PDB file of C-alpha atoms and ligand atoms in Angstrom:
ATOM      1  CA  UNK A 379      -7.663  28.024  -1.827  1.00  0.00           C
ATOM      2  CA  UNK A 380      -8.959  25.919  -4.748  1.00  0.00           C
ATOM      3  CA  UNK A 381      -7.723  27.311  -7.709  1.00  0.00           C
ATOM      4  CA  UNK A 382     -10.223  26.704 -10.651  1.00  0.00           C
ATOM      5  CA  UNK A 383      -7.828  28.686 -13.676  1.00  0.00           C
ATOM      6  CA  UNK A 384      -4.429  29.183 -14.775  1.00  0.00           C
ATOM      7  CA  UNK A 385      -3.547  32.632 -13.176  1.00  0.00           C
ATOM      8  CA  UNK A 386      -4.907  31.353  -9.674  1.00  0.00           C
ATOM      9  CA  UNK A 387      -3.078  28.143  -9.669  1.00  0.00           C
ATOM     10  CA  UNK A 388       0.352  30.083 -10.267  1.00  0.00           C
ATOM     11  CA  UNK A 389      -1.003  32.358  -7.735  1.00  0.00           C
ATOM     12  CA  UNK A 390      -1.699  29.418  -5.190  1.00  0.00           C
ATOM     13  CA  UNK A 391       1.867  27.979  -5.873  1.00  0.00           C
ATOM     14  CA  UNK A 392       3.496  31.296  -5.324  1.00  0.00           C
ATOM     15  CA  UNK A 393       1.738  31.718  -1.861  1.00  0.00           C
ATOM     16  CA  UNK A 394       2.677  28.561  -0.828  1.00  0.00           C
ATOM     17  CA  UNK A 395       6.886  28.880  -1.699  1.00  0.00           C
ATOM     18  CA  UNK A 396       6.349  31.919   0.114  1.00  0.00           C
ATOM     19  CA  UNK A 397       4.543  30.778   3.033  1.00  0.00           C
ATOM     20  CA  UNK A 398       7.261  27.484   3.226  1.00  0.00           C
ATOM     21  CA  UNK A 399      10.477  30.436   3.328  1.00  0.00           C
ATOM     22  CA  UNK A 400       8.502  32.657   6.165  1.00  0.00           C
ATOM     23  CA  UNK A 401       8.589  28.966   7.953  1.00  0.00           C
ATOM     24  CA  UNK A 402      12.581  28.645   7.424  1.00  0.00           C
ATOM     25  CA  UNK A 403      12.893  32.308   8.104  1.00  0.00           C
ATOM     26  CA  UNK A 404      11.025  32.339  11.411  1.00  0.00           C
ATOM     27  CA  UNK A 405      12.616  29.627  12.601  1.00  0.00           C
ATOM     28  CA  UNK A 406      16.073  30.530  11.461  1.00  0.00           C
ATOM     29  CA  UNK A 407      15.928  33.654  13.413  1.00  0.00           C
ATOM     30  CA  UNK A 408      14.167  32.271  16.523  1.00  0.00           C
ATOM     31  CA  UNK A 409      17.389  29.402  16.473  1.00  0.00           C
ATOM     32  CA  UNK A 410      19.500  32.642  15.964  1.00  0.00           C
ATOM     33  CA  UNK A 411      17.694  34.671  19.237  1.00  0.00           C
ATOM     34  CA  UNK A 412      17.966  31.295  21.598  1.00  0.00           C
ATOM     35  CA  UNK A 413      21.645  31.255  20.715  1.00  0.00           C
ATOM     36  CA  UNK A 414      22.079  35.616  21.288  1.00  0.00           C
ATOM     37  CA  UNK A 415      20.464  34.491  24.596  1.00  0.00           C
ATOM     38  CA  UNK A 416      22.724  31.740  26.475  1.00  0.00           C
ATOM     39  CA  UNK A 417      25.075  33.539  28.966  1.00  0.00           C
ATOM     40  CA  UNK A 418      28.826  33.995  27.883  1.00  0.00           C
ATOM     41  CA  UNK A 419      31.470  34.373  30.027  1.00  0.00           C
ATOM     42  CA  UNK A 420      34.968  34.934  27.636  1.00  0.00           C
ATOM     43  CA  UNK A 421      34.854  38.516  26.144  1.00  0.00           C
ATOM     44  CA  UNK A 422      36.226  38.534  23.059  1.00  0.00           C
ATOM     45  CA  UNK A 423      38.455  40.686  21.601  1.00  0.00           C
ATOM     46  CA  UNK A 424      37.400  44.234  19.705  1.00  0.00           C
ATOM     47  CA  UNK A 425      38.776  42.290  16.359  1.00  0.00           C
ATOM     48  CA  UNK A 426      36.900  39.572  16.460  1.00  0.00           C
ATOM     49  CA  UNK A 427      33.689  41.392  17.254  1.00  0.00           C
ATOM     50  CA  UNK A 428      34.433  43.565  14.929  1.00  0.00           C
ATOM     51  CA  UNK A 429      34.292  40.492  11.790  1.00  0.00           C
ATOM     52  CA  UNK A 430      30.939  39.005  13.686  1.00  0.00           C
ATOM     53  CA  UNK A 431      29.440  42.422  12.926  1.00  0.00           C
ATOM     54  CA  UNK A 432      30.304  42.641   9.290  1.00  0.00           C
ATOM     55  CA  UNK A 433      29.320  38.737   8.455  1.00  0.00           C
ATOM     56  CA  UNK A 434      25.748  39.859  10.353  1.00  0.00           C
ATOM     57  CA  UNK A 435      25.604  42.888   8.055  1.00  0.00           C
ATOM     58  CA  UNK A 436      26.415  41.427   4.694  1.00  0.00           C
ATOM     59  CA  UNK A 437      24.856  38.272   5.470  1.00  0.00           C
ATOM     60  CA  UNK A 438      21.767  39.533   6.926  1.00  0.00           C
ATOM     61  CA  UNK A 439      21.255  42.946   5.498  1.00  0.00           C
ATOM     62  CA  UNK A 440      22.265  42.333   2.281  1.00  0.00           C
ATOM     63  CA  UNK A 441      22.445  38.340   1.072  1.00  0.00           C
ATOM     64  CA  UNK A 442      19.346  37.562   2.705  1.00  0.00           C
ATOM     65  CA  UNK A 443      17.321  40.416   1.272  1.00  0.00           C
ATOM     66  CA  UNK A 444      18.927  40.131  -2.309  1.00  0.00           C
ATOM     67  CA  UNK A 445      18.424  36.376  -2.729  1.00  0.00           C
ATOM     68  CA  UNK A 446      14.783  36.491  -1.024  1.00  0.00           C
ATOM     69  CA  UNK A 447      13.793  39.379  -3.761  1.00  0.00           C
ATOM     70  CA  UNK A 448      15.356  37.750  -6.598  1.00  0.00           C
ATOM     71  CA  UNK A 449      13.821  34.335  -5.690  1.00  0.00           C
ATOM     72  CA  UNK A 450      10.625  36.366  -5.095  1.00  0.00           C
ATOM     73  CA  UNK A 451      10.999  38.276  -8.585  1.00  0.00           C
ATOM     74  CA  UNK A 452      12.155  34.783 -10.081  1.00  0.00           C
ATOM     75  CA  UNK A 453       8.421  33.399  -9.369  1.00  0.00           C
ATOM     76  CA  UNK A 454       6.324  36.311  -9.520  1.00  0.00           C
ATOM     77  CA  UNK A 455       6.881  37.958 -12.898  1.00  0.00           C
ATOM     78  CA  UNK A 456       6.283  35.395 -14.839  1.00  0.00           C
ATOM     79  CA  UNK A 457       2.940  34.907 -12.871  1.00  0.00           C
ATOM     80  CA  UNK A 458       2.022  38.518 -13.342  1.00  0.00           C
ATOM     81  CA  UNK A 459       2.936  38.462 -16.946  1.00  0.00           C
ATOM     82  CA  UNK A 460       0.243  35.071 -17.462  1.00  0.00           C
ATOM     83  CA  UNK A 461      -2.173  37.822 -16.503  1.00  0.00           C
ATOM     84  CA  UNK A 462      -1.410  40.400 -19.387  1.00  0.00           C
ATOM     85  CA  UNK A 463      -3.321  40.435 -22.415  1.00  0.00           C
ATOM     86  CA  UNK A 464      -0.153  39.310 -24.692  1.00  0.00           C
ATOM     87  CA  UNK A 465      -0.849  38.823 -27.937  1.00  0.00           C
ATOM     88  CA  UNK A 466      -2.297  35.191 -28.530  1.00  0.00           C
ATOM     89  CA  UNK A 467      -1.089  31.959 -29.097  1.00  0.00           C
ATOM     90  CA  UNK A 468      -3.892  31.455 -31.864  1.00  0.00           C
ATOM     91  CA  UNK A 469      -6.989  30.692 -29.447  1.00  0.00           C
ATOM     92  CA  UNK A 470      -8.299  34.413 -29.898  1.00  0.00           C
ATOM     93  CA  UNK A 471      -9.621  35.436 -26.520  1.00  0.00           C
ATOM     94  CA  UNK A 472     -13.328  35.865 -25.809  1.00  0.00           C
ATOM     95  CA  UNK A 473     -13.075  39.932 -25.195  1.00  0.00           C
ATOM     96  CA  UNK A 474     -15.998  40.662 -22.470  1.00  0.00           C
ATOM     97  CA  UNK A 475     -16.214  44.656 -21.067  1.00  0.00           C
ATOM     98  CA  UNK A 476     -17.107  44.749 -17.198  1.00  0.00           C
ATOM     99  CA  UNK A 477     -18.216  47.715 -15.656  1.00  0.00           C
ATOM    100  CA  UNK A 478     -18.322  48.448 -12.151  1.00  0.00           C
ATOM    101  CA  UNK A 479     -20.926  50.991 -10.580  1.00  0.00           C
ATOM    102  CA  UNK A 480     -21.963  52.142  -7.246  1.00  0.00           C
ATOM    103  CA  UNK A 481     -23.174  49.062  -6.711  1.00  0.00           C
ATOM    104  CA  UNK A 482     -23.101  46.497  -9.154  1.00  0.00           C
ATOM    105  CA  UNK A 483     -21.573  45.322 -12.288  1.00  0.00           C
ATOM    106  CA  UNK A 484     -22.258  45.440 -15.754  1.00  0.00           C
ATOM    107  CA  UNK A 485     -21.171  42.937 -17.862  1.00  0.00           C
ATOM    108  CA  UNK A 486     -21.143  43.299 -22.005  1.00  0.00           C
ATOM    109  CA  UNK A 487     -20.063  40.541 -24.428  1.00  0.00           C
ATOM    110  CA  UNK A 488     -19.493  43.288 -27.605  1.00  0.00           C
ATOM    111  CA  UNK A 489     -19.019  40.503 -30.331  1.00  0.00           C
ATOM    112  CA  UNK A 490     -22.330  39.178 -29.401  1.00  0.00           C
ATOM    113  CA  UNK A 491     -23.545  42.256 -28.645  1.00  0.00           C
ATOM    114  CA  UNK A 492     -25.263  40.977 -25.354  1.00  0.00           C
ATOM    115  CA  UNK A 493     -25.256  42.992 -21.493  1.00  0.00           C
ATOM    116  CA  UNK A 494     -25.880  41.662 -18.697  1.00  0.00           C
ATOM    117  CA  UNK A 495     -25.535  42.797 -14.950  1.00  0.00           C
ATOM    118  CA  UNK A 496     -24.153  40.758 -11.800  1.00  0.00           C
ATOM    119  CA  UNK A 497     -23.878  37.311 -13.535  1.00  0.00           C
ATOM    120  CA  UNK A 498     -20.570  36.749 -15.407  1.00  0.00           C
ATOM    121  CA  UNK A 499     -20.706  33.788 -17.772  1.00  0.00           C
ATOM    122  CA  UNK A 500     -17.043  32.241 -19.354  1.00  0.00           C
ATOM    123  CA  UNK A 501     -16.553  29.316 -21.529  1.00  0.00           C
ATOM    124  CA  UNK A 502     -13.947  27.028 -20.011  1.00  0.00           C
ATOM    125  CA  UNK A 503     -10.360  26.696 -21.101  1.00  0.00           C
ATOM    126  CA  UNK A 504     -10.661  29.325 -23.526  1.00  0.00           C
ATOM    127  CA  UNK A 505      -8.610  32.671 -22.591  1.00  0.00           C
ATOM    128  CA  UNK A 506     -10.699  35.562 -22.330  1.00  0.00           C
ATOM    129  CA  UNK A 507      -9.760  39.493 -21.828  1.00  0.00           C
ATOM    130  CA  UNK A 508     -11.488  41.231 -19.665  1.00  0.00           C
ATOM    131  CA  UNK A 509     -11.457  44.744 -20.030  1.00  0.00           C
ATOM    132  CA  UNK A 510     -12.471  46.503 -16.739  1.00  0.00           C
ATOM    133  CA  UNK A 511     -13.241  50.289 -16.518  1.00  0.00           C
ATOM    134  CA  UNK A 512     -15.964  52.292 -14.136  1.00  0.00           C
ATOM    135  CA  UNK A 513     -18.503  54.167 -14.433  1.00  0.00           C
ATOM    136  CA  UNK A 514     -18.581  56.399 -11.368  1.00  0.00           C
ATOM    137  CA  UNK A 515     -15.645  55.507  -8.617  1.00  0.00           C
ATOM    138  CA  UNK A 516     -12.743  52.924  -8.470  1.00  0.00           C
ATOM    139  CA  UNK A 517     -13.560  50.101  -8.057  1.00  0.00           C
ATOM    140  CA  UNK A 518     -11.778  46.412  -8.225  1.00  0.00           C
ATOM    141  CA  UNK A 519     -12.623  43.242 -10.198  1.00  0.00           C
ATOM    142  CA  UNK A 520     -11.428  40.236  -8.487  1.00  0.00           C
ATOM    143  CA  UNK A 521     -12.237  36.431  -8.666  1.00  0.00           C
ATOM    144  CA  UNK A 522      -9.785  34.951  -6.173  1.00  0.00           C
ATOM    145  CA  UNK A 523     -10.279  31.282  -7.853  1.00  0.00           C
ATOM    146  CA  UNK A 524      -9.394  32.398 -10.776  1.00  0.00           C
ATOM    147  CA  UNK A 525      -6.759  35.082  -9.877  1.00  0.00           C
ATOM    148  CA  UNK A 526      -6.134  38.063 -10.730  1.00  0.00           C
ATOM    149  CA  UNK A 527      -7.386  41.414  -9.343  1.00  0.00           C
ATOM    150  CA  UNK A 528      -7.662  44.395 -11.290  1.00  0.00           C
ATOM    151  CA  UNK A 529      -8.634  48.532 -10.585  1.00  0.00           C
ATOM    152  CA  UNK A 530     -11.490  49.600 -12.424  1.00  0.00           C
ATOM    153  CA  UNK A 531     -11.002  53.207 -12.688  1.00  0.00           C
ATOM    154  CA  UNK A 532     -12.880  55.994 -14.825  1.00  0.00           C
ATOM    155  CA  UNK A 533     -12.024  57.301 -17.784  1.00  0.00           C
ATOM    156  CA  UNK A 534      -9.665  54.301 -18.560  1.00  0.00           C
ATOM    157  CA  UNK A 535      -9.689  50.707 -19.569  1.00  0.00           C
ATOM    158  CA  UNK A 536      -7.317  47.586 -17.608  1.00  0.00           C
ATOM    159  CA  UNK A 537      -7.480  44.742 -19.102  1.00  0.00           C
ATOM    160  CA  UNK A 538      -7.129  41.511 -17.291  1.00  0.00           C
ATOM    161  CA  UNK A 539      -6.603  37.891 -18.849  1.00  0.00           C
ATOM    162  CA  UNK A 540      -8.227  34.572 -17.316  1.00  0.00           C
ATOM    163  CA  UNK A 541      -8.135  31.062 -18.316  1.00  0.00           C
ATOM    164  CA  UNK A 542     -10.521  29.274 -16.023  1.00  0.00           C
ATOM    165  CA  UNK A 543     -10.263  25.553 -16.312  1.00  0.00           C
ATOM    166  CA  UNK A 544     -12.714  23.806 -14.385  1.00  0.00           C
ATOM    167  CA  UNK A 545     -16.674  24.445 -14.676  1.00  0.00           C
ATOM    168  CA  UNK A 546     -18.967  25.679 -12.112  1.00  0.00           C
ATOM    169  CA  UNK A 547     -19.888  28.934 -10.065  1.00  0.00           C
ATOM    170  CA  UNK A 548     -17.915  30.791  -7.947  1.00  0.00           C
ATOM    171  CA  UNK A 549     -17.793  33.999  -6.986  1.00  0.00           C
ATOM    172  CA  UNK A 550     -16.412  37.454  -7.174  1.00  0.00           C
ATOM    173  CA  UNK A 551     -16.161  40.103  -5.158  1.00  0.00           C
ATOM    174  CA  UNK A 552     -14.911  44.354  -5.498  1.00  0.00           C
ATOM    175  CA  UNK A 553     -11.859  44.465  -3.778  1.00  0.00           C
ATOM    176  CA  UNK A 554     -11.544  48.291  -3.278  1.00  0.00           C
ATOM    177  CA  UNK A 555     -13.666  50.261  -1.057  1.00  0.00           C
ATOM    178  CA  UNK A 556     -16.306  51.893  -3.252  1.00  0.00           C
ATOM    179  CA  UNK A 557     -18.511  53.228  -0.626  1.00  0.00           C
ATOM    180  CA  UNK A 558     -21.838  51.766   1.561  1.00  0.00           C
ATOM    181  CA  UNK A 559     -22.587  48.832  -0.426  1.00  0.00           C
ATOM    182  CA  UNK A 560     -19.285  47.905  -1.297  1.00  0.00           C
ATOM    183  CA  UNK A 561     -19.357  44.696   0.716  1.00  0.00           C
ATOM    184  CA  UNK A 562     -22.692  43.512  -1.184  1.00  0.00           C
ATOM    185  CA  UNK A 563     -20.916  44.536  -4.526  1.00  0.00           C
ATOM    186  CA  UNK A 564     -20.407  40.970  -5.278  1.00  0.00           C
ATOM    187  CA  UNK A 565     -21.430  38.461  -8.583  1.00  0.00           C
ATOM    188  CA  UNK A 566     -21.432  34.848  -9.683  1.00  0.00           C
ATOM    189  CA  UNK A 567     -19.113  33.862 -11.997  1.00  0.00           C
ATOM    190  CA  UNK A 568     -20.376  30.891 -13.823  1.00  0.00           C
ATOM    191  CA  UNK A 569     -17.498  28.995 -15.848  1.00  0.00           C
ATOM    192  CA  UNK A 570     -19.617  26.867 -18.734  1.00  0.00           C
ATOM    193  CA  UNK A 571     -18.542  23.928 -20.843  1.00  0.00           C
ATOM    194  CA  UNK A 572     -18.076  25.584 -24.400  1.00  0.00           C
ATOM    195  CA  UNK A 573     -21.042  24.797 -26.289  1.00  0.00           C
ATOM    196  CA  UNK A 574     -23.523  25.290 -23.212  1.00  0.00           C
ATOM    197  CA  UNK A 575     -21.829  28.850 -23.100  1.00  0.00           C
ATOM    198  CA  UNK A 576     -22.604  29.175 -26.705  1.00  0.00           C
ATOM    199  CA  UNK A 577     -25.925  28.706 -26.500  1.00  0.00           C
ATOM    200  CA  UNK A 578     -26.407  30.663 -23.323  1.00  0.00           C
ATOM    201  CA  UNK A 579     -24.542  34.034 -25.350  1.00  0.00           C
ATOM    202  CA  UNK A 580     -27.155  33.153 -28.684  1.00  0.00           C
ATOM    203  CA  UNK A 581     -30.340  32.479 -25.862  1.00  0.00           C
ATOM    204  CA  UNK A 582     -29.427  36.112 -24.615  1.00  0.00           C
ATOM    205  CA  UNK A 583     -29.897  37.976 -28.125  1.00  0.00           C
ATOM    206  CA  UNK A 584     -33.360  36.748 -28.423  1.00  0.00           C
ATOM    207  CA  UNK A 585     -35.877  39.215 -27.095  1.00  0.00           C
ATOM    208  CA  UNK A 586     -38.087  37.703 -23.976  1.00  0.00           C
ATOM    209  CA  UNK A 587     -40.987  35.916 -24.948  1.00  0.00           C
ATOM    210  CA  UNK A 588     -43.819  37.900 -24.581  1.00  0.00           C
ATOM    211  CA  UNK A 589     -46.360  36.133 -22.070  1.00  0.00           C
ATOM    212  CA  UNK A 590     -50.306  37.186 -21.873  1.00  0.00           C
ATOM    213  CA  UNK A 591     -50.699  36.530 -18.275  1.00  0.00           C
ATOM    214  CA  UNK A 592     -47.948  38.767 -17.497  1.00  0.00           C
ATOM    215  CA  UNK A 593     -49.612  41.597 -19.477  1.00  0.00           C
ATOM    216  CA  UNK A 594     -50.609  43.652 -16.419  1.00  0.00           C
ATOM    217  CA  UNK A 595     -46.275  43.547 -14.799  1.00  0.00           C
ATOM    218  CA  UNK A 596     -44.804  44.225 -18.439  1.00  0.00           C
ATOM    219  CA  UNK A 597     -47.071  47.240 -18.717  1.00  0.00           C
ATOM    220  CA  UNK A 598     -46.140  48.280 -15.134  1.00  0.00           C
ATOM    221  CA  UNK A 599     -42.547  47.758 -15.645  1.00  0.00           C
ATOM    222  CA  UNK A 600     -42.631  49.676 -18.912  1.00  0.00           C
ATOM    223  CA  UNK A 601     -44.092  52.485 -16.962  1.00  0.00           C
ATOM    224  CA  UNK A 602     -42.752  52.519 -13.623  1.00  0.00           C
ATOM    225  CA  UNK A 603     -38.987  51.086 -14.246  1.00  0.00           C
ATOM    226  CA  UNK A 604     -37.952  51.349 -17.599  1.00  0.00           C
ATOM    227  CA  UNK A 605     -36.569  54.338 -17.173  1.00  0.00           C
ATOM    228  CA  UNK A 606     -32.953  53.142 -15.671  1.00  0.00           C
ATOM    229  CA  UNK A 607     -33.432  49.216 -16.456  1.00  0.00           C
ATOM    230  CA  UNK A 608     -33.470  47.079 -19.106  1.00  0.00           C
ATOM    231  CA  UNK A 609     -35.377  43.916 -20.528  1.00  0.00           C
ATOM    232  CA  UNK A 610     -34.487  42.506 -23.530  1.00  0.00           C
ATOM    233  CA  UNK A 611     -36.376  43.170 -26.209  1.00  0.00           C
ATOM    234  CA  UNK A 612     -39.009  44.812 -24.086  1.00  0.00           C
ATOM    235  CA  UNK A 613     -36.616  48.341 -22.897  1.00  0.00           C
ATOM    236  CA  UNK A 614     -33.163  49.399 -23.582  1.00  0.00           C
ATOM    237  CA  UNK A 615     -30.389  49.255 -21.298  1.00  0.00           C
ATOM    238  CA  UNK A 616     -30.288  52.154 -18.841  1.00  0.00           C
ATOM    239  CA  UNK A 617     -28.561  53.589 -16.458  1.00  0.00           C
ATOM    240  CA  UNK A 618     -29.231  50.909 -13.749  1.00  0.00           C
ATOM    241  CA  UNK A 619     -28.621  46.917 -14.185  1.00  0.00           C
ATOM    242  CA  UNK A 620     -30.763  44.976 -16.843  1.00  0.00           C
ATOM    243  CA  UNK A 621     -33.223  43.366 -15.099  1.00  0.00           C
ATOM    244  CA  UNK A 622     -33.706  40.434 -17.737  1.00  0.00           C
ATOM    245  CA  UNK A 623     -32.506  37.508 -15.485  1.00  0.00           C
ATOM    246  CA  UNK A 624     -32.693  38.983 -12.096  1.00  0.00           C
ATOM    247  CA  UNK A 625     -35.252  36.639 -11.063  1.00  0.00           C
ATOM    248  CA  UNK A 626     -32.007  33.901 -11.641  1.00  0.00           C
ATOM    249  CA  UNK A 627     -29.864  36.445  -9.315  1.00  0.00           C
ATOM    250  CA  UNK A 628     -32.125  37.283  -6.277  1.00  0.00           C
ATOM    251  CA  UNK A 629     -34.916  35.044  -4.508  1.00  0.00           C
ATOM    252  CA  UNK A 630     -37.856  36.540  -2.865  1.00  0.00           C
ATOM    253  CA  UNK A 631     -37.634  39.372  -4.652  1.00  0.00           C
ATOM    254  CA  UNK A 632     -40.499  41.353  -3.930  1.00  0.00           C
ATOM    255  CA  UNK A 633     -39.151  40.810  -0.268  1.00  0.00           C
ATOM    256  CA  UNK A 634     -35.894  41.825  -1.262  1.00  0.00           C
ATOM    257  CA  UNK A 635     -37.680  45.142  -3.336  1.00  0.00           C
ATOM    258  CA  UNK A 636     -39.904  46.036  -0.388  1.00  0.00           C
ATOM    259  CA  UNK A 637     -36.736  45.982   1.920  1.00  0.00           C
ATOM    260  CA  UNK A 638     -34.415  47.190  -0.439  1.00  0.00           C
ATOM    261  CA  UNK A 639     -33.868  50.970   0.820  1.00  0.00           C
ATOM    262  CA  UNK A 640     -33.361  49.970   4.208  1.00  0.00           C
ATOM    263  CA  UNK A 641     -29.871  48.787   3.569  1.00  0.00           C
ATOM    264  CA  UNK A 642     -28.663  51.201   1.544  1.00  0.00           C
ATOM    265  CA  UNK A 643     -29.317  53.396  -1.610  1.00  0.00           C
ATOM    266  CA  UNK A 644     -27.099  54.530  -4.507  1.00  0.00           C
ATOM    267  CA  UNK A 645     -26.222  58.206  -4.925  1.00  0.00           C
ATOM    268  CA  UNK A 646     -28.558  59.296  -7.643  1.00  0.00           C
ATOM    269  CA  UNK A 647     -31.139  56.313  -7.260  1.00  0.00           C
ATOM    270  CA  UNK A 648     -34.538  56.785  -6.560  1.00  0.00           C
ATOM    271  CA  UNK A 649     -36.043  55.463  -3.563  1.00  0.00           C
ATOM    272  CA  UNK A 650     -37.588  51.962  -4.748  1.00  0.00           C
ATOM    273  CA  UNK A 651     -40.332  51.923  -2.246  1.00  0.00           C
ATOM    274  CA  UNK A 652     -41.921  55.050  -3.626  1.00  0.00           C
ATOM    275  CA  UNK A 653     -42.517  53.699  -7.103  1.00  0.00           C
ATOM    276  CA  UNK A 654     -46.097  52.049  -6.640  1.00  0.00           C
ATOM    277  CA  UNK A 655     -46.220  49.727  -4.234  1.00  0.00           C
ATOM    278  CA  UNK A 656     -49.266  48.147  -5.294  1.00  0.00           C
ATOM    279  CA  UNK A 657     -48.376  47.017  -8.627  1.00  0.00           C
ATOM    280  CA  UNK A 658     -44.863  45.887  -7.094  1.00  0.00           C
ATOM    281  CA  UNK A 659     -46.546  42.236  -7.051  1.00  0.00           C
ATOM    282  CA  UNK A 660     -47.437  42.262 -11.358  1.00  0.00           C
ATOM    283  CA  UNK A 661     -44.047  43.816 -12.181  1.00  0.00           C
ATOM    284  CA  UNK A 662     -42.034  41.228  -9.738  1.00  0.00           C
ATOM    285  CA  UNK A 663     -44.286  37.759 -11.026  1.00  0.00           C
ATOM    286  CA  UNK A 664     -43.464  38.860 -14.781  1.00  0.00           C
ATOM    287  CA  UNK A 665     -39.250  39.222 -13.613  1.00  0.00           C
ATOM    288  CA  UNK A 666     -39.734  36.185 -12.308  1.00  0.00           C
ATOM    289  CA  UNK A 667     -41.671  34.372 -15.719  1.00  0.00           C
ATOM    290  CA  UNK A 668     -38.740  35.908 -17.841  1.00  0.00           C
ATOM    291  CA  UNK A 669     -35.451  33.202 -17.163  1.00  0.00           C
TER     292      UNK A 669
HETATM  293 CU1  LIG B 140     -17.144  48.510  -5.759  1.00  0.00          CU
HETATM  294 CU2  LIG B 140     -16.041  48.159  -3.704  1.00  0.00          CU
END
């Protein structure tokens, strides 16, 4: 566990108080089940058997219990309620709208008006809500170094809240079973110093730049796959990811095109092999001239 944000560090804490009792416990009752096994030779009386059994059953059936809750409850709620999107403290939180889909995500920064797909970009130390919803099962947003794990479920809107407060990449990862591909339903999250992250959200509300010797791939992509994905500036957001920075995402990805059925397909996606293989090359050298 290396906690890189507020929630997860609370998180970590709470894991480890709890892992420390389940120590004491365990070896409370094993000390407790080597005693109940030495031999005894006095009987004693129905009376005093009779108190033995009630300390047992108050003590152990209802102090233990009670106390372990409350302790429990003492910790956790005020972790859980670090994760709620209270009202702010006067740092207004960077709102960003995730979408999960059979398989991927979709990420949109509304303010900026910006959408992206299977990269999520946060400024550090800077709270930010996340508002999670789905576009076709439930699904579940989670970034264990950050903390926090949250249903995305159709036709309704969770919202999460996140500090993270250390820089870098790390990932994330649906955490409810969503079908085939669920286990490759995964993203990078990439936690950026302030002003790098402000000039990453105004670099993605410029259009691509257009490049002559990609003429041939734009053309082909505008044809062939513009349909369900986006470019910016180049074709509108559709019903599959944007495709604007997806050379950033994947390597080899003609490779990863060509042997991209095999796996697995989407319900309702086209086979990928079938759409012209031989102009596969142009389209994939002009994804990969775009970041
Ligand atoms: Cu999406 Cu599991």
């Amino acid at each position: 566990m290396q906690p890189a944000g507020d929630a997860a560090r609370v998180t970590a804490a709470l894991w480890w108080g709890m892992f420390g009792v389940s120590v004491l416990v365990t070896a409370a009752f094993t000390a407790l089940w080597l005693y109940a096994l030495r031999t005894r030779r006095e009987t004693p009386d129905m009376a005093q058997q009779r108190r033995t059994q009630r300390r047992l059953m108050i003590g152990g059936g209802v102090l233990l219990p009670v106390t372990a809750i409350v302790v429990l409850l003492g910790f956790g709620i005020p972790a859980g309620h670090g994760m709620l999107p209270w009202p702010d403290d006067g740092t207004a939180p960077l709102r960003i709208e995730i979408t999960g889909h059979q398989w991927w995500w979709q990420v949109h920064y509304p303010d900026a008006g910006v959408t992206t797909a299977n990269r999520l970009h946060l400024p550090v130390a800077r709270p930010v809500d996340l508002h999670v919803r789905s576009a076709d099962v439930i699904h579940a947003f989670w970034v264990p170094r950050l903390g926090g794990k949250i249903d995305a479920i159709p036709g309704r809107s969770n919202v999460l809240r996140l500090r993270a407060t250390e820089t870098g990449v790390m990932r994330a990862q649906c955490a409810e079973f969503c079908g085939l591909g669920h286990a490759h339903m995964a993203m990078d999250v990439e936690v950026m110093a302030a002003p790098a992250f402000e000039q990453w959200l105004s670099q993605q509300q410029q259009p691509v730049a257009r490049d002559s010797a990609h003429t041939e791939g734009r053309a082909a992509f505008r044809a062939h796959c513009a349909a369900c994905h986006g470019v910016r500036g180049v074709a509108p957001q559709g019903s599959g990811p944007d495709l604007t920075t997806v050379a950033l995402r994947k390597e080899g990805l003609l490779g990863w095109l060509q042997g991209h059925d095999a796996g697995f397909s989407a319900p309702g996606v086209p086979a990928h092999r079938a759409l012209v293989p031989a102009r596969q090359p142009a389209i994939v050298a002009w994804l990969e001239s775009l970041p």
